[in-house]
């Protein structure tokens, strides 16, 4: 195991620093330091917990910070900084946990909650803003140091799971001259990066390693490791090689081709769990004329539903799951796998590939000779993402839509995607709330920055009737009625080919045999929950 042991030993008059469990007769004191080294598939883009709603960022934030509530591995809310709460219509009252301190020793109070929530809309240039999680909130008040009152615009059944996505920052540490207080750049350097979580920031060298140390002021159970070292390793084969060599203790997303071999290795343990991450293709449905990356026509063919349907029919989802994903995925017919909340059993049938029908639809839409398109994709963000994009490209080319793939490093891809440089792109969305409202509000509701919805709708799909159903569901407290509204709304998207669901990933971690980690449905690697095997 790649634990590092350091012992400061006094032998006679000399103090000698010794490593890896060295001992000396007559030692006066022993200090043992244990590091957990984790190989990440994607480096976080920022340390600012409110800059980018992206899994690599969120999982680091969840290790340094707490929300009023957190979520368990199945995404159910559980008490965290709020130990209890009550709701009366649109008014939620949270009683804060007593005696909690930030990692710098300062006390946690209701003012920190107010500061945190007020900062969210002030963070500039956010690629995927956290305003989505506060879209239902009207105002936040500190009633007294241990009580927070949150008033929503309408009854809000998802308030708890949404607040779980908003880690609480220290008002004292994160205040500053900018409108948002400490800027993203300052937080990236560690300035103001103070939380109540089990670990605290030590250093971050982009492209090399991120180091966190145990927060001795943490209010919860003491985690197993003195330090956590995260190393970005975008190449999957390199991650496996590092694990086998003992350079890291645990890795995310080993190559699907290697899973059988890794599971047979008695020195390793493989954790595999279903996720709620949908891999999808989004298409430009905003530009009426020329769309970036499309050649062979002066119009934007993606505005035509028949073209979008043809592109969907060209994709053999089962083949992608078996041949590209090695079985580590489930083909997708909807935005979430059934029976997650808001899904319909009637929409579980996987669309069958039909090349001839796809060609006929293209001809009917006025593109008998097809056209050319570039499909954008990250390379290394999702499991086999670039390979999946190449497979889709070959399937589209087969029906006459000549497709090339622009596979980019994740930070470059997201920057290009967020500036609308792709007519079509492959991406993923991990549900944080456990119900259909999350992908609908994030990916498909007509973008409205003021309301904090449609924040990642980069295809700019818009269906006012669907928008109304989602808005109605967001204030419907009755579960049955809310589920029916969400089923109807998602059905509209699928029937309209608003985006093309491809598959749901299975989440996989590989680690030394004497470690264990309970996989999470949101695919986050939360190293504080990695434990020695019992």
Short mmCIF file of N, CA, C and O in Angstrom, two decimals, residues 275-276 278 332-349 431 434-440 479-491 494 501 504:
data_model
loop_
_atom_site.label_atom_id
_atom_site.label_comp_id
_atom_site.label_asym_id
_atom_site.label_seq_id
_atom_site.Cartn_x
_atom_site.Cartn_y
_atom_site.Cartn_z
N UNK A 275 -24.58 4.39 -11.91
CA UNK A 275 -24.56 5.83 -11.72
C UNK A 275 -25.79 6.45 -12.36
O UNK A 275 -26.52 5.81 -13.11
N UNK A 276 -25.98 7.71 -12.06
CA UNK A 276 -27.06 8.48 -12.68
C UNK A 276 -26.48 9.46 -13.69
O UNK A 276 -27.06 10.50 -13.96
N UNK A 278 -25.81 10.45 -17.35
CA UNK A 278 -26.20 10.23 -18.73
C UNK A 278 -25.15 10.81 -19.67
O UNK A 278 -24.73 11.96 -19.52
N UNK A 332 -29.34 4.07 -23.07
CA UNK A 332 -30.30 5.04 -22.54
C UNK A 332 -31.43 5.31 -23.51
O UNK A 332 -31.21 5.52 -24.71
N UNK A 333 -32.65 5.31 -22.97
CA UNK A 333 -33.83 5.70 -23.73
C UNK A 333 -34.43 6.99 -23.17
O UNK A 333 -35.32 7.57 -23.79
N UNK A 334 -33.94 7.43 -22.02
CA UNK A 334 -34.51 8.59 -21.35
C UNK A 334 -33.37 9.36 -20.69
O UNK A 334 -32.20 8.99 -20.80
N UNK A 335 -33.71 10.42 -19.98
CA UNK A 335 -32.70 11.27 -19.35
C UNK A 335 -32.18 10.69 -18.05
O UNK A 335 -31.12 11.09 -17.57
N UNK A 336 -32.93 9.76 -17.45
CA UNK A 336 -32.53 9.06 -16.24
C UNK A 336 -32.96 7.61 -16.36
O UNK A 336 -33.96 7.30 -17.01
N UNK A 337 -32.24 6.71 -15.71
CA UNK A 337 -32.64 5.30 -15.75
C UNK A 337 -33.86 5.05 -14.87
O UNK A 337 -33.96 5.60 -13.76
N UNK A 338 -34.78 4.27 -15.36
CA UNK A 338 -35.94 3.85 -14.56
C UNK A 338 -35.46 2.91 -13.46
O UNK A 338 -34.56 2.10 -13.70
N UNK A 339 -35.94 3.01 -12.21
CA UNK A 339 -37.12 3.75 -11.76
C UNK A 339 -36.81 5.03 -11.00
O UNK A 339 -37.49 5.33 -10.01
N UNK A 340 -35.79 5.80 -11.39
CA UNK A 340 -35.52 7.05 -10.68
C UNK A 340 -36.73 7.98 -10.80
O UNK A 340 -37.54 7.88 -11.73
N UNK A 341 -36.82 8.91 -9.85
CA UNK A 341 -38.03 9.73 -9.71
C UNK A 341 -38.27 10.56 -10.98
O UNK A 341 -37.39 11.26 -11.46
N UNK A 342 -39.50 10.45 -11.49
CA UNK A 342 -39.88 11.21 -12.67
C UNK A 342 -39.68 10.48 -13.97
O UNK A 342 -39.92 11.03 -15.05
N UNK A 343 -39.23 9.20 -13.90
CA UNK A 343 -39.08 8.40 -15.11
C UNK A 343 -40.31 7.53 -15.31
O UNK A 343 -41.06 7.26 -14.38
N UNK A 344 -40.49 7.08 -16.53
CA UNK A 344 -41.66 6.28 -16.88
C UNK A 344 -41.23 4.90 -17.37
O UNK A 344 -40.31 4.79 -18.19
N UNK A 345 -41.89 3.88 -16.87
CA UNK A 345 -41.60 2.52 -17.31
C UNK A 345 -41.88 2.34 -18.79
O UNK A 345 -41.26 1.51 -19.46
N UNK A 346 -42.82 3.13 -19.31
CA UNK A 346 -43.18 3.02 -20.72
C UNK A 346 -42.09 3.56 -21.64
O UNK A 346 -42.13 3.34 -22.86
N UNK A 347 -41.11 4.25 -21.08
CA UNK A 347 -40.05 4.83 -21.91
C UNK A 347 -38.70 4.19 -21.60
O UNK A 347 -37.68 4.88 -21.53
N UNK A 348 -38.69 2.89 -21.44
CA UNK A 348 -37.44 2.19 -21.17
C UNK A 348 -36.93 1.43 -22.39
O UNK A 348 -35.81 0.93 -22.37
N UNK A 349 -37.73 1.34 -23.45
CA UNK A 349 -37.30 0.61 -24.64
C UNK A 349 -36.20 1.39 -25.35
O UNK A 349 -36.35 2.58 -25.67
N UNK A 431 -26.71 13.41 -12.27
CA UNK A 431 -27.82 13.95 -11.51
C UNK A 431 -27.45 14.05 -10.04
O UNK A 431 -26.97 13.09 -9.45
N UNK A 434 -31.33 13.13 -7.78
CA UNK A 434 -32.00 11.84 -7.82
C UNK A 434 -33.34 11.86 -8.50
O UNK A 434 -34.09 10.89 -8.45
N UNK A 435 -33.68 12.97 -9.19
CA UNK A 435 -34.96 12.99 -9.91
C UNK A 435 -34.84 13.76 -11.22
O UNK A 435 -33.89 14.50 -11.45
N UNK A 436 -35.86 13.58 -12.07
CA UNK A 436 -35.84 14.07 -13.44
C UNK A 436 -35.74 15.59 -13.55
O UNK A 436 -35.26 16.11 -14.57
N UNK A 437 -36.17 16.32 -12.53
CA UNK A 437 -36.14 17.78 -12.63
C UNK A 437 -34.72 18.30 -12.84
O UNK A 437 -34.53 19.36 -13.44
N UNK A 438 -33.71 17.56 -12.36
CA UNK A 438 -32.34 18.05 -12.45
C UNK A 438 -31.85 18.15 -13.90
O UNK A 438 -31.45 19.23 -14.34
N UNK A 439 -31.87 17.06 -14.70
CA UNK A 439 -31.43 17.23 -16.09
C UNK A 439 -32.34 18.14 -16.90
O UNK A 439 -31.86 18.86 -17.79
N UNK A 440 -33.64 18.14 -16.61
CA UNK A 440 -34.54 19.03 -17.34
C UNK A 440 -34.19 20.49 -17.08
O UNK A 440 -34.01 21.28 -18.01
N UNK A 479 -45.72 14.04 -4.31
CA UNK A 479 -44.76 13.27 -5.10
C UNK A 479 -45.37 12.67 -6.36
O UNK A 479 -44.77 12.69 -7.43
N UNK A 480 -46.56 12.10 -6.22
CA UNK A 480 -47.19 11.45 -7.38
C UNK A 480 -47.47 12.46 -8.49
O UNK A 480 -47.16 12.23 -9.66
N UNK A 481 -48.04 13.60 -8.11
CA UNK A 481 -48.36 14.62 -9.10
C UNK A 481 -47.08 15.18 -9.73
O UNK A 481 -47.02 15.43 -10.94
N UNK A 482 -46.04 15.40 -8.90
CA UNK A 482 -44.78 15.93 -9.43
C UNK A 482 -44.14 14.94 -10.39
O UNK A 482 -43.65 15.32 -11.47
N UNK A 483 -44.16 13.66 -10.06
CA UNK A 483 -43.59 12.65 -10.93
C UNK A 483 -44.30 12.62 -12.28
O UNK A 483 -43.66 12.51 -13.34
N UNK A 484 -45.61 12.73 -12.27
CA UNK A 484 -46.36 12.71 -13.53
C UNK A 484 -46.02 13.91 -14.41
O UNK A 484 -45.90 13.79 -15.63
N UNK A 485 -45.86 15.07 -13.78
CA UNK A 485 -45.47 16.26 -14.55
C UNK A 485 -44.09 16.08 -15.18
O UNK A 485 -43.87 16.43 -16.35
N UNK A 486 -43.15 15.53 -14.42
CA UNK A 486 -41.80 15.34 -14.93
C UNK A 486 -41.77 14.28 -16.03
O UNK A 486 -41.01 14.40 -17.00
N UNK A 487 -42.56 13.23 -15.87
CA UNK A 487 -42.64 12.21 -16.93
C UNK A 487 -43.14 12.82 -18.24
O UNK A 487 -42.62 12.52 -19.31
N UNK A 488 -44.15 13.66 -18.13
CA UNK A 488 -44.69 14.29 -19.33
C UNK A 488 -43.68 15.23 -19.96
O UNK A 488 -43.50 15.26 -21.19
N UNK A 489 -42.98 16.00 -19.13
CA UNK A 489 -41.99 16.95 -19.64
C UNK A 489 -40.83 16.23 -20.33
O UNK A 489 -40.42 16.61 -21.44
N UNK A 490 -40.32 15.19 -19.69
CA UNK A 490 -39.20 14.46 -20.30
C UNK A 490 -39.65 13.74 -21.57
O UNK A 490 -38.88 13.62 -22.53
N UNK A 491 -40.91 13.28 -21.59
CA UNK A 491 -41.44 12.66 -22.79
C UNK A 491 -41.45 13.61 -23.97
O UNK A 491 -41.16 13.23 -25.11
N UNK A 494 -37.85 13.80 -25.33
CA UNK A 494 -37.47 12.60 -26.07
C UNK A 494 -38.18 12.56 -27.43
O UNK A 494 -37.56 12.27 -28.46
N UNK A 501 -30.04 10.97 -25.68
CA UNK A 501 -29.40 10.14 -24.65
C UNK A 501 -28.70 8.95 -25.31
O UNK A 501 -29.27 8.31 -26.20
N UNK A 504 -26.00 5.31 -19.86
CA UNK A 504 -25.70 5.67 -18.47
C UNK A 504 -24.44 4.93 -18.06
O UNK A 504 -24.34 3.71 -18.22
#
